[in-house]
Amino acid sequence: MSKEKQTEEKNDKVVTRYDRRMEKRKKEEEKERRSWKRFKIVSIVILAAIAVSIVFSIGTSFYSRYTVLNKTYFKVGDHDITRLEYDYYFNNMLNSYLSMYGSYVSMMGLDPTMDLAEQTYPGDENMTWKDYFDEMTVAQIQQIKALVDEADANGFSYDDAEDMAAYETEFAAQAESASVSESEYYTLMYGDYATESRVKPFIRESLLANAYYESLVDQNQPSDEEVAAYYEDNKNSYDTVTYRSFYFEVETEEDTEEETESAAEETTAAETTAETASEETTAAETAAETAAEETMAEETAAETAAEGTTAAESTTETAVEETTAAETVPETASETAPEETTETAAEESETASEETETASEETSEGMTDEEIAAAMDELKVKADEMAARVEAGEDFEDLCVEYASEDQKENYGGEEDGSLTEEGTYYGAPTVAADWLFDESRQEGDVTVLESEGLNRYYVVEFISRQNDEETTNESISNTLANRTVSEYVAELAEGYEVTDVAGDLHYLTIPEETETESTEEAETTAAETAETETAAAETTESAAE
């Protein structure tokens, strides 16, 4: 059959209903095949994206862990410091600082609950609190590395078993107190990747540095002549006095009952603050002596700029007994020198004094200057009269009961001798009376009347005695001088350990040196200012009678 014939027959063929259904089914099947193909392609793409996301997440987590544990965060000399090691020292430094200053950190402009990098350090708008702690932490690490290197070079050996056991016991107790496991406590204290095994090398290195420092202190004890000369120049810091005191204060006659109660509450609060500050001043002095005897010196970065010396960190036993969990970690923590340790309490005393002065000013509120002057003249007459009666032989405490206002009476004449201060320090005496009491010409039975214009008061003071514990004083001075010598030596060693900011996170290194020094000097009061501010505790202590 010819092709033309076949084509003609095909065109003439009748298309049945069956043929149409089959054709439709074929088209639908083809459509389904194309849809399924598209679905598989899209699914593969989505699954691939999910897989990439999971792998990236795991990779990122692994990278962060690897970075913290293994990559160099910065270098100190030839030593590579990881982020984990840095975080260990940084957190110890921060917690030690917060423990030292307590609630007073807020007065310094520091909020521990906020990002330190977002808080400006006082006195320098270009420096944050993170910069400040970075600087101190790096300085600490510099000194530890320098001491460990020299200890190794000199063949110094040290068995840290006892100190490590003390640390572990204290750390376990702190974890239990926080109601968490020890492993959880390590991460809470030192970061997400901190574990006991990872942190122990840092602890042991700190213990070695501390032990070597103490050996240097033992080797550098001053002569008896040096100790005696130092005492002569700093008698007021070591001697104590026993004396009696009472004050007359201007009071308004128009105070309502509510105003009187309010003033009493404010003064009580100030008194509590004063007592706390006074206690912390004494504690600071005691801690300073203990640190001088038992610890290694560490120069904070701030003090390096201002003075070039600092003092010492406590040993493990001291840390276990006296510090928080962070501080109990045996390390070469940076602290102030013994004679400068009272700076903290000085600032606290100054604040308490300001609160008391404010309460005093409120008491005289509403009075003119002339009225206050007239009232002070009347008080002077009473004060002179009381002083004369004391000199005539009348009992000081009995006179306090007689002259005391209604609010003061409960403080005198009871079981405790309210007017007597035994073994009081120079910095704990009333500001207006400190120099008079510690005048070397002072004799037993000397009586004086002293005016405190700022508080609108007249003090009647009787000197009884001045004393000094020679053995304790000489031991304290000896260790103070030895620590100072070794501190300067270690500071020189540390200067040879150059800091290289590998990660670029140590922003304090870019702050101009002159600005940094100025900031430090403004934030940390000098020793001279310390002496002045600490005496403010006197008047806040006296205000307890109100």
Coordinates of C-alpha atoms in Angstrom, one line a residue:
M1 CA 0.0 0.0 0.0
S2 CA 1.3 3.4 -0.9
K3 CA 2.1 6.0 1.8
E4 CA -0.5 8.3 0.5
K5 CA -3.2 5.6 0.9
Q6 CA -2.1 4.9 4.5
T7 CA -2.3 8.5 5.5
E8 CA -5.7 8.9 4.0
E9 CA -7.0 5.9 5.9
K10 CA -5.5 7.2 9.1
N11 CA -7.1 10.6 8.7
D12 CA -10.4 8.9 8.0
K13 CA -10.3 6.8 11.2
V14 CA -13.0 7.6 13.7
V15 CA -11.7 8.8 17.1
T16 CA -13.7 6.9 19.8
R17 CA -14.5 7.9 23.4
Y18 CA -12.0 5.3 24.6
D19 CA -9.3 6.9 22.5
R20 CA -10.0 10.3 24.1
R21 CA -9.9 8.8 27.7
M22 CA -6.6 7.2 27.0
E23 CA -5.1 10.3 25.6
K24 CA -6.3 12.3 28.6
R25 CA -4.8 9.8 31.0
K26 CA -1.5 9.9 29.2
K27 CA -1.4 13.7 29.5
E28 CA -2.3 13.5 33.2
E29 CA 0.4 11.0 33.9
E30 CA 3.0 13.1 32.1
K31 CA 1.9 16.1 34.2
E32 CA 2.3 14.1 37.4
R33 CA 5.7 13.0 36.3
R34 CA 6.8 16.6 35.7
S35 CA 5.4 17.7 39.1
W36 CA 7.1 14.9 41.0
K37 CA 10.4 15.7 39.3
R38 CA 10.0 19.4 40.3
F39 CA 9.1 18.3 43.9
K40 CA 12.2 16.1 44.2
I41 CA 14.4 18.9 42.9
V42 CA 13.1 21.4 45.4
S43 CA 13.3 18.9 48.3
I44 CA 16.9 18.1 47.5
V45 CA 17.7 21.8 47.5
I46 CA 15.9 22.3 50.9
L47 CA 17.5 19.3 52.5
A48 CA 20.9 20.4 51.2
A49 CA 20.3 23.9 52.8
I50 CA 19.3 22.3 56.1
A51 CA 22.4 20.1 56.0
V52 CA 24.6 23.1 55.3
S53 CA 23.0 25.0 58.2
I54 CA 23.6 22.1 60.6
V55 CA 27.1 21.6 59.5
F56 CA 27.8 25.4 59.8
S57 CA 26.3 25.5 63.3
I58 CA 28.4 22.6 64.4
G59 CA 31.4 24.1 62.7
T60 CA 30.8 27.5 64.4
S61 CA 30.5 25.8 67.8
F62 CA 33.6 23.8 67.2
Y63 CA 35.4 26.8 65.9
S64 CA 34.5 28.9 69.0
R65 CA 35.6 26.1 71.3
Y66 CA 38.8 25.6 69.3
T67 CA 39.5 29.3 69.4
V68 CA 39.0 29.7 73.1
L69 CA 41.0 26.6 74.0
N70 CA 43.8 26.7 71.4
K71 CA 44.2 29.9 69.5
T72 CA 46.5 32.6 70.8
Y73 CA 44.5 35.5 72.2
F74 CA 47.6 37.6 72.9
K75 CA 51.2 37.1 73.7
V76 CA 53.2 38.0 76.8
G77 CA 56.9 37.8 75.8
D78 CA 57.3 34.3 74.3
H79 CA 54.2 33.0 76.0
D80 CA 51.0 32.4 74.1
I81 CA 47.9 33.2 76.1
T82 CA 44.6 31.5 75.1
R83 CA 41.2 33.1 75.7
L84 CA 40.5 30.4 78.4
E85 CA 43.6 31.4 80.4
Y86 CA 42.9 35.1 80.0
D87 CA 39.2 34.6 81.1
Y88 CA 40.5 32.7 84.2
Y89 CA 42.6 35.6 85.4
F90 CA 40.1 38.3 84.2
N91 CA 37.3 36.8 86.2
N92 CA 39.4 36.4 89.3
M93 CA 40.5 40.0 89.0
L94 CA 37.0 41.3 88.6
N95 CA 35.5 39.3 91.4
S96 CA 38.4 40.2 93.7
Y97 CA 37.8 43.9 93.0
L98 CA 34.0 43.6 93.6
S99 CA 34.6 41.7 96.8
M100 CA 37.1 44.4 98.0
Y101 CA 34.9 47.4 97.3
G102 CA 31.5 45.7 97.8
S103 CA 28.5 47.9 97.5
Y104 CA 30.7 51.0 97.0
V105 CA 31.4 50.0 93.3
S106 CA 28.2 51.8 92.3
M107 CA 29.6 55.0 93.7
M108 CA 32.6 54.5 91.4
G109 CA 30.3 54.3 88.4
L110 CA 30.5 50.5 88.0
D111 CA 27.5 48.3 87.4
P112 CA 28.6 44.6 87.4
T113 CA 25.3 43.5 85.9
M114 CA 26.0 45.5 82.7
D115 CA 28.5 45.1 79.9
L116 CA 31.8 46.4 81.2
A117 CA 32.7 47.6 77.7
E118 CA 29.7 49.9 77.7
Q119 CA 30.6 51.7 80.9
T120 CA 33.1 54.6 80.9
Y121 CA 35.9 54.4 83.5
P122 CA 35.9 57.5 85.8
G123 CA 38.2 60.3 84.7
D124 CA 38.8 59.1 81.2
E125 CA 36.0 59.2 78.5
N126 CA 38.2 57.1 76.2
M127 CA 38.6 54.2 78.7
T128 CA 35.9 51.7 79.7
W129 CA 35.8 49.5 82.8
K130 CA 36.6 46.5 80.6
D131 CA 39.8 48.4 79.5
Y132 CA 40.6 48.9 83.2
F133 CA 40.3 45.3 84.1
D134 CA 42.0 44.2 80.9
E135 CA 45.0 46.3 81.9
M136 CA 45.1 44.9 85.4
T137 CA 44.7 41.3 84.2
V138 CA 47.4 41.6 81.6
A139 CA 49.8 43.2 84.1
Q140 CA 49.1 40.3 86.5
I141 CA 49.8 37.7 83.8
Q142 CA 53.0 39.5 82.9
Q143 CA 54.3 39.2 86.4
I144 CA 53.2 35.6 86.8
K145 CA 55.0 34.6 83.6
A146 CA 58.1 36.5 84.7
L147 CA 58.2 35.0 88.1
V148 CA 57.7 31.4 86.8
D149 CA 60.4 31.8 84.2
E150 CA 62.9 33.1 86.8
A151 CA 61.9 30.4 89.3
D152 CA 62.6 27.7 86.6
A153 CA 65.9 29.4 85.6
N154 CA 67.0 29.4 89.3
G155 CA 66.0 25.8 89.9
F156 CA 63.3 26.8 92.4
S157 CA 61.1 23.9 93.5
Y158 CA 57.7 24.0 95.2
D159 CA 55.3 21.3 96.3
D160 CA 51.8 22.6 95.7
A161 CA 49.9 19.6 97.0
E162 CA 48.7 21.2 100.2
D163 CA 47.7 24.4 98.6
M164 CA 45.9 22.6 95.7
A165 CA 44.0 20.5 98.3
A166 CA 43.0 23.7 100.1
Y167 CA 41.8 25.2 96.9
E168 CA 39.8 22.2 95.8
T169 CA 38.1 22.0 99.2
E170 CA 37.1 25.7 99.1
F171 CA 36.0 25.5 95.5
A172 CA 33.7 22.5 96.3
A173 CA 32.3 24.4 99.3
Q174 CA 31.5 27.4 97.1
A175 CA 29.9 25.2 94.5
E176 CA 27.7 23.6 97.1
S177 CA 26.8 27.0 98.5
A178 CA 25.7 28.1 95.0
S179 CA 23.6 24.9 94.7
V180 CA 25.4 23.8 91.5
S181 CA 27.8 21.0 90.6
E182 CA 31.6 21.7 90.6
S183 CA 31.7 21.4 86.8
E184 CA 28.9 23.9 86.4
Y185 CA 30.6 26.2 88.9
Y186 CA 33.8 26.2 86.8
T187 CA 31.8 27.4 83.8
L188 CA 30.0 30.0 85.9
M189 CA 33.3 31.3 87.2
Y190 CA 35.6 31.1 84.2
G191 CA 33.5 30.7 81.0
D192 CA 31.6 28.1 79.0
Y193 CA 34.7 25.9 78.2
A194 CA 36.3 26.0 81.6
T195 CA 36.7 22.7 83.4
E196 CA 38.7 21.5 86.3
S197 CA 41.4 19.9 84.2
R198 CA 41.7 22.9 81.9
V199 CA 42.0 25.4 84.8
K200 CA 44.3 23.5 87.1
P201 CA 47.5 24.4 85.1
F202 CA 46.8 28.1 85.6
I203 CA 46.2 27.6 89.3
R204 CA 49.4 25.6 89.7
E205 CA 51.4 28.3 87.8
S206 CA 50.0 31.0 90.1
L207 CA 50.9 29.0 93.1
L208 CA 54.5 28.6 91.9
A209 CA 54.8 32.3 91.1
N210 CA 53.4 33.1 94.6
A211 CA 55.8 30.7 96.3
Y212 CA 58.8 32.1 94.5
Y213 CA 57.7 35.6 95.3
E214 CA 57.5 34.7 99.0
S215 CA 61.0 33.3 98.8
L216 CA 62.2 36.6 97.4
V217 CA 60.5 38.4 100.3
D218 CA 62.3 36.3 102.8
Q219 CA 65.6 37.0 101.1
N220 CA 65.0 40.8 101.1
Q221 CA 64.1 41.5 104.8
P222 CA 65.3 45.0 105.8
S223 CA 67.8 45.8 108.6
D224 CA 66.7 46.9 112.1
E225 CA 67.9 50.4 111.3
E226 CA 65.7 50.6 108.2
V227 CA 62.7 49.4 110.2
A228 CA 63.3 51.9 112.9
A229 CA 63.7 54.8 110.4
Y230 CA 60.5 53.8 108.6
Y231 CA 58.6 53.8 111.9
E232 CA 59.9 57.2 112.8
D233 CA 58.5 58.6 109.6
N234 CA 55.2 56.8 109.9
K235 CA 54.3 56.7 113.6
N236 CA 50.8 57.8 113.2
S237 CA 50.1 54.8 111.0
Y238 CA 51.2 52.3 113.7
D239 CA 50.5 54.0 117.0
T240 CA 47.1 54.1 118.7
V241 CA 45.7 56.4 121.4
T242 CA 43.2 56.0 124.2
Y243 CA 41.0 59.1 124.9
R244 CA 37.6 60.4 125.9
S245 CA 35.5 62.7 123.8
F246 CA 32.1 64.4 123.8
Y247 CA 30.6 66.9 121.4
F248 CA 28.0 69.7 121.6
E249 CA 26.1 70.4 118.4
V250 CA 23.8 73.1 117.1
E251 CA 20.1 71.9 117.1
T252 CA 17.1 73.7 115.8
E253 CA 14.2 74.3 118.1
E254 CA 11.5 74.4 115.4
D255 CA 11.9 70.8 114.2
T256 CA 8.6 69.0 114.0
E257 CA 8.4 65.5 115.4
E258 CA 8.5 64.0 111.9
E259 CA 11.6 66.1 111.0
T260 CA 13.3 65.0 114.2
E261 CA 12.6 61.3 113.5
S262 CA 13.7 61.7 109.9
A263 CA 17.0 63.3 111.0
A264 CA 17.5 60.5 113.5
E265 CA 16.9 57.9 110.8
E266 CA 19.3 59.6 108.4
T267 CA 22.0 59.9 111.1
T268 CA 21.5 56.3 112.2
A269 CA 22.1 55.3 108.6
A270 CA 25.1 57.4 108.4
E271 CA 26.3 56.0 111.7
T272 CA 26.0 52.5 110.4
T273 CA 27.9 53.4 107.2
A274 CA 30.5 55.1 109.4
E275 CA 30.9 52.1 111.6
T276 CA 31.1 49.8 108.6
A277 CA 33.7 52.1 107.0
S278 CA 35.7 52.2 110.2
E279 CA 35.6 48.5 110.6
E280 CA 36.6 48.0 107.0
T281 CA 39.4 50.5 107.5
T282 CA 40.8 48.4 110.4
A283 CA 40.2 45.3 108.3
A284 CA 42.0 46.8 105.4
E285 CA 45.0 47.6 107.6
T286 CA 45.0 44.1 109.0
A287 CA 44.7 42.6 105.6
A288 CA 47.5 44.8 104.4
E289 CA 49.8 43.5 107.1
T290 CA 48.7 40.0 106.4
A291 CA 49.3 40.4 102.7
A292 CA 52.7 41.9 103.5
E293 CA 53.7 38.9 105.5
E294 CA 52.2 36.1 103.4
T295 CA 51.6 37.2 99.9
M296 CA 53.2 38.1 96.6
A297 CA 53.1 41.6 95.2
E298 CA 51.3 42.4 92.0
E299 CA 51.4 45.7 90.2
T300 CA 48.1 46.7 88.8
A301 CA 48.3 48.4 85.4
A302 CA 46.8 51.6 86.9
E303 CA 49.4 51.7 89.7
T304 CA 52.2 51.0 87.3
A305 CA 51.4 54.2 85.5
A306 CA 51.0 56.2 88.8
E307 CA 53.6 54.8 91.1
G308 CA 55.4 51.8 89.7
T309 CA 54.8 49.6 92.7
T310 CA 52.0 47.5 94.1
A311 CA 51.5 45.0 96.8
A312 CA 50.7 41.5 97.2
E313 CA 48.3 38.7 96.7
S314 CA 47.2 36.4 99.5
T315 CA 48.4 32.8 99.7
T316 CA 45.9 30.0 99.2
E317 CA 45.2 29.7 102.9
T318 CA 44.4 33.4 103.2
A319 CA 42.2 33.2 100.2
V320 CA 40.3 30.2 101.5
E321 CA 39.7 32.0 104.8
E322 CA 38.9 35.5 103.6
T323 CA 37.8 35.7 100.0
T324 CA 34.9 34.8 97.7
A325 CA 35.0 31.8 95.4
A326 CA 36.7 33.8 92.7
E327 CA 39.3 35.2 95.1
T328 CA 40.0 31.8 96.7
V329 CA 41.7 30.7 93.5
P330 CA 45.4 30.9 94.4
E331 CA 46.7 33.5 92.1
T332 CA 49.0 36.5 92.0
A333 CA 46.1 39.0 92.4
S334 CA 46.9 42.7 92.2
E335 CA 46.4 44.6 95.4
T336 CA 47.6 47.8 96.9
A337 CA 50.7 48.1 99.0
P338 CA 50.2 47.7 102.7
E339 CA 50.4 51.4 103.5
E340 CA 48.0 52.1 100.6
T341 CA 45.5 49.4 101.3
T342 CA 43.3 51.6 103.5
E343 CA 42.5 53.7 100.4
T344 CA 39.3 51.7 99.9
A345 CA 38.1 52.3 103.5
A346 CA 39.2 55.9 103.1
E347 CA 36.8 56.5 100.2
E348 CA 34.1 54.7 102.1
S349 CA 34.7 56.8 105.2
E350 CA 34.6 59.9 103.1
T351 CA 31.2 59.0 101.7
A352 CA 29.9 58.2 105.1
S353 CA 31.2 61.5 106.4
E354 CA 29.5 63.3 103.6
E355 CA 26.2 61.6 104.5
T356 CA 26.6 62.6 108.1
E357 CA 27.4 66.2 107.2
T358 CA 24.3 66.3 105.0
A359 CA 22.3 65.1 108.0
S360 CA 23.9 67.8 110.2
E361 CA 23.1 70.5 107.6
E362 CA 19.5 69.3 107.5
T363 CA 19.4 69.6 111.3
S364 CA 20.4 73.3 111.0
E365 CA 18.2 73.9 108.0
G366 CA 16.1 77.0 108.3
M367 CA 18.6 78.8 110.5
T368 CA 20.5 81.9 109.3
D369 CA 24.2 82.2 109.5
E370 CA 23.8 84.6 112.4
E371 CA 21.6 82.2 114.3
I372 CA 24.0 79.4 113.8
A373 CA 26.9 81.6 115.0
A374 CA 25.0 82.6 118.1
A375 CA 24.2 79.0 118.8
M376 CA 27.8 78.1 118.4
D377 CA 28.8 80.8 120.8
E378 CA 26.5 79.2 123.4
L379 CA 27.9 75.8 122.8
K380 CA 31.5 77.2 123.2
V381 CA 30.5 78.3 126.7
K382 CA 29.2 74.9 127.6
A383 CA 32.2 73.1 126.1
D384 CA 34.7 75.3 128.0
E385 CA 32.7 74.8 131.2
M386 CA 32.8 71.0 130.8
A387 CA 36.5 71.0 129.9
A388 CA 37.2 73.1 133.0
R389 CA 35.3 70.7 135.2
V390 CA 37.2 67.7 133.7
E391 CA 40.5 69.4 134.5
A392 CA 39.2 70.1 138.0
G393 CA 38.9 66.3 138.5
E394 CA 35.2 65.6 137.8
D395 CA 34.4 62.3 136.0
F396 CA 34.3 62.7 132.2
E397 CA 31.5 60.1 131.7
D398 CA 29.3 61.6 134.4
L399 CA 29.7 65.0 132.8
C400 CA 28.6 63.5 129.4
V401 CA 25.4 62.3 131.0
E402 CA 24.8 65.7 132.5
Y403 CA 25.5 67.7 129.3
A404 CA 24.0 65.2 126.8
S405 CA 20.9 66.1 124.9
E406 CA 17.9 63.8 125.2
D407 CA 18.9 61.9 122.1
Q408 CA 22.5 61.5 123.4
K409 CA 21.8 60.4 126.9
E410 CA 21.3 56.7 126.1
N411 CA 24.9 56.6 124.8
Y412 CA 26.4 57.5 128.2
G413 CA 26.3 56.3 131.7
G414 CA 25.5 52.7 130.9
E415 CA 27.5 49.5 131.2
E416 CA 29.7 50.6 128.3
D417 CA 31.8 53.7 128.7
G418 CA 30.3 55.8 125.9
S419 CA 32.9 58.5 125.9
L420 CA 36.0 56.2 126.0
T421 CA 37.9 55.2 122.9
E422 CA 40.6 52.6 123.5
E423 CA 43.5 52.1 121.1
G424 CA 42.0 54.3 118.5
T425 CA 43.8 54.9 115.2
Y426 CA 44.8 58.2 113.7
Y427 CA 42.3 57.7 110.8
G428 CA 39.5 56.7 113.2
A429 CA 39.7 59.8 115.4
P430 CA 37.5 62.9 114.8
T431 CA 39.1 64.9 111.9
V432 CA 39.4 68.0 114.1
A433 CA 41.0 66.0 116.9
A434 CA 43.4 63.6 115.1
D435 CA 46.4 65.9 115.0
W436 CA 46.0 67.0 118.6
L437 CA 45.7 63.5 119.9
F438 CA 48.7 62.3 117.9
D439 CA 50.9 65.3 118.8
E440 CA 54.0 63.8 120.4
S441 CA 54.0 66.4 123.1
R442 CA 50.6 65.2 124.3
Q443 CA 50.5 64.2 128.0
E444 CA 48.1 62.1 130.0
G445 CA 45.2 64.3 131.3
D446 CA 45.5 67.0 128.6
V447 CA 42.1 68.4 127.8
T448 CA 41.0 70.6 124.9
V449 CA 38.0 72.1 123.2
L450 CA 38.0 71.9 119.4
E451 CA 35.6 73.4 116.9
S452 CA 34.4 71.6 113.9
E453 CA 32.9 74.3 111.7
G454 CA 31.7 71.9 109.0
L455 CA 29.4 70.0 111.5
N456 CA 28.6 73.0 113.7
R457 CA 30.1 71.2 116.7
Y458 CA 32.5 71.7 119.7
Y459 CA 34.4 68.7 120.9
V460 CA 35.7 68.2 124.4
V461 CA 38.6 65.8 124.3
E462 CA 40.7 64.3 127.0
F463 CA 44.0 62.5 126.2
I464 CA 44.8 59.4 128.2
S465 CA 47.6 57.5 126.5
R466 CA 49.5 56.6 123.4
Q467 CA 50.7 53.1 122.7
N468 CA 52.5 50.9 120.2
D469 CA 53.0 47.1 119.9
E470 CA 56.6 47.2 119.0
E471 CA 56.9 43.5 118.0
T472 CA 53.9 43.6 115.7
T473 CA 54.9 47.0 114.3
N474 CA 58.4 45.9 113.5
E475 CA 57.2 42.7 111.8
S476 CA 54.7 44.6 109.8
I477 CA 57.2 47.3 108.7
S478 CA 59.8 44.6 107.9
N479 CA 57.4 42.8 105.5
T480 CA 56.1 46.1 104.1
L481 CA 59.6 47.1 103.1
A482 CA 60.6 43.6 101.8
N483 CA 57.4 43.5 99.7
R484 CA 58.2 46.9 98.3
T485 CA 61.7 45.9 97.3
V486 CA 60.5 42.7 95.7
S487 CA 57.5 44.4 94.0
E488 CA 59.8 46.8 92.3
Y489 CA 62.1 44.0 91.2
V490 CA 59.2 42.0 89.8
A491 CA 57.8 45.1 88.0
E492 CA 61.2 45.4 86.3
L493 CA 61.1 41.8 85.3
A494 CA 57.6 42.1 83.9
E495 CA 58.6 45.1 81.8
G496 CA 60.7 42.8 79.6
Y497 CA 57.6 40.8 78.7
E498 CA 56.1 42.7 75.7
V499 CA 52.4 42.3 75.1
T500 CA 51.2 41.5 71.6
D501 CA 47.5 41.9 71.0
V502 CA 47.0 39.1 68.5
A503 CA 43.2 39.1 68.6
G504 CA 42.9 42.9 68.7
D505 CA 40.7 43.0 71.7
L506 CA 43.0 44.8 74.2
H507 CA 41.8 48.3 73.4
Y508 CA 43.5 49.8 76.5
L509 CA 46.8 49.4 74.6
T510 CA 45.7 52.1 72.1
I511 CA 44.8 54.7 74.8
P512 CA 47.4 57.5 75.0
E513 CA 49.7 56.9 77.9
E514 CA 49.3 60.4 79.4
T515 CA 45.5 60.0 79.3
E516 CA 45.6 56.6 80.8
T517 CA 47.9 57.8 83.7
E518 CA 45.6 60.8 84.4
S519 CA 42.6 58.4 84.5
T520 CA 44.3 56.1 87.0
E521 CA 45.3 59.0 89.2
E522 CA 41.8 60.3 89.3
A523 CA 40.2 57.0 89.9
E524 CA 42.6 55.7 92.6
T525 CA 43.2 58.3 95.3
T526 CA 46.8 59.1 96.2
A527 CA 48.3 58.1 99.6
A528 CA 48.1 61.8 100.7
E529 CA 44.5 62.1 99.8
T530 CA 43.9 58.7 101.6
A531 CA 45.2 60.1 104.8
E532 CA 42.8 63.1 104.6
T533 CA 39.7 61.2 103.6
E534 CA 40.1 58.4 106.1
T535 CA 40.1 60.9 109.0
A536 CA 36.5 61.7 108.0
A537 CA 35.5 58.4 109.7
A538 CA 35.9 60.2 113.0
E539 CA 33.0 62.5 112.6
T540 CA 30.7 59.9 111.3
T541 CA 31.6 57.7 114.3
E542 CA 30.9 60.5 116.7
S543 CA 27.6 61.1 115.0
A544 CA 26.4 57.8 116.4
A545 CA 25.2 59.7 119.5
E546 CA 22.5 61.3 117.4

